[in-house]
Amino acid sequence: MDKLRLLLLEDSDAEANKLIAFLEANDYEIIRVKNIFDAEKEIRKRYFDVVILDIIINGKPDGIEFAKK
C-alpha cells in the first residue's frame, strides 16, 4: 500500500518535529509548511489524503480561516 500523503501546517518547529516523528513512524509522507501561503501553494500542486492545521499561526486564527476555504 502506498503511503498516505499528509499536509502539516504548523508554525512551531518543536511541535512540527514531534508530529513528524510520530507520523513518519506510522508510514505517512509529510509535507510541512509554516504559513497559509505555502499551504495553498502545496494544495494546488498535489493531492493530500490528510491535512493537519495549526489553528493559531503567528498569533492569528489563520488555520481556521484556511479550513473554511
Coordinates of C-alpha atoms in Angstrom, one line a residue:
M1 CA 0.0 0.0 0.0
D2 CA 1.2 3.5 -0.8
K3 CA 2.0 5.9 2.0
L4 CA -0.8 8.4 2.8
R5 CA 0.3 11.9 2.0
L6 CA -0.3 14.5 4.7
L7 CA 0.0 18.3 4.7
L8 CA 1.0 19.7 8.0
L9 CA 0.5 23.4 8.6
E10 CA 2.5 24.2 11.8
D11 CA 4.5 27.3 12.5
S12 CA 6.2 25.9 15.6
D13 CA 9.3 23.8 14.8
A14 CA 9.1 22.0 18.1
E15 CA 5.5 20.9 17.6
A16 CA 6.1 20.1 14.0
N17 CA 9.1 17.9 14.8
K18 CA 7.1 15.9 17.3
L19 CA 4.2 15.3 14.9
I20 CA 6.5 14.5 12.0
A21 CA 8.4 11.9 14.0
F22 CA 5.2 10.2 15.1
L23 CA 3.6 10.3 11.6
E24 CA 6.7 9.1 9.7
A25 CA 7.0 6.2 12.2
N26 CA 3.4 5.3 11.1
D27 CA 4.2 5.4 7.4
Y28 CA 2.9 8.8 6.4
E29 CA 4.5 11.0 3.7
I30 CA 4.6 14.5 5.3
I31 CA 4.8 17.9 3.5
R32 CA 5.2 20.5 6.2
V33 CA 4.5 24.2 5.7
K34 CA 4.7 27.1 8.1
N35 CA 2.2 29.6 6.6
I36 CA -1.1 29.8 4.7
F37 CA 0.5 30.9 1.5
D38 CA 2.7 27.9 1.3
A39 CA -0.2 25.6 2.3
E40 CA -2.3 27.0 -0.6
K41 CA 0.6 26.5 -3.0
E42 CA 1.1 22.9 -2.0
I43 CA -2.7 22.1 -2.2
R44 CA -2.7 23.4 -5.8
K45 CA 0.3 21.3 -6.7
R46 CA -0.7 17.9 -5.3
Y47 CA -3.4 15.8 -3.6
F48 CA -3.4 15.2 0.1
D49 CA -5.1 12.3 1.9
V50 CA -5.0 14.2 5.3
V51 CA -4.5 17.8 6.3
I52 CA -3.5 18.8 9.8
L53 CA -3.9 22.5 10.5
D54 CA -2.5 24.6 13.4
I55 CA -5.4 26.8 14.5
I56 CA -3.3 29.8 15.6
I57 CA -0.5 30.8 13.2
N58 CA 1.8 33.7 14.3
G59 CA -0.9 34.9 16.7
K60 CA -3.8 34.9 14.2
P61 CA -6.6 32.4 13.7
D62 CA -5.3 31.7 10.2
G63 CA -5.7 27.9 10.4
I64 CA -9.4 28.3 11.0
E65 CA -9.7 30.7 8.0
F66 CA -7.8 28.3 5.8
A67 CA -10.0 25.4 6.8
K68 CA -13.1 27.4 5.8
K69 CA -11.7 27.8 2.3

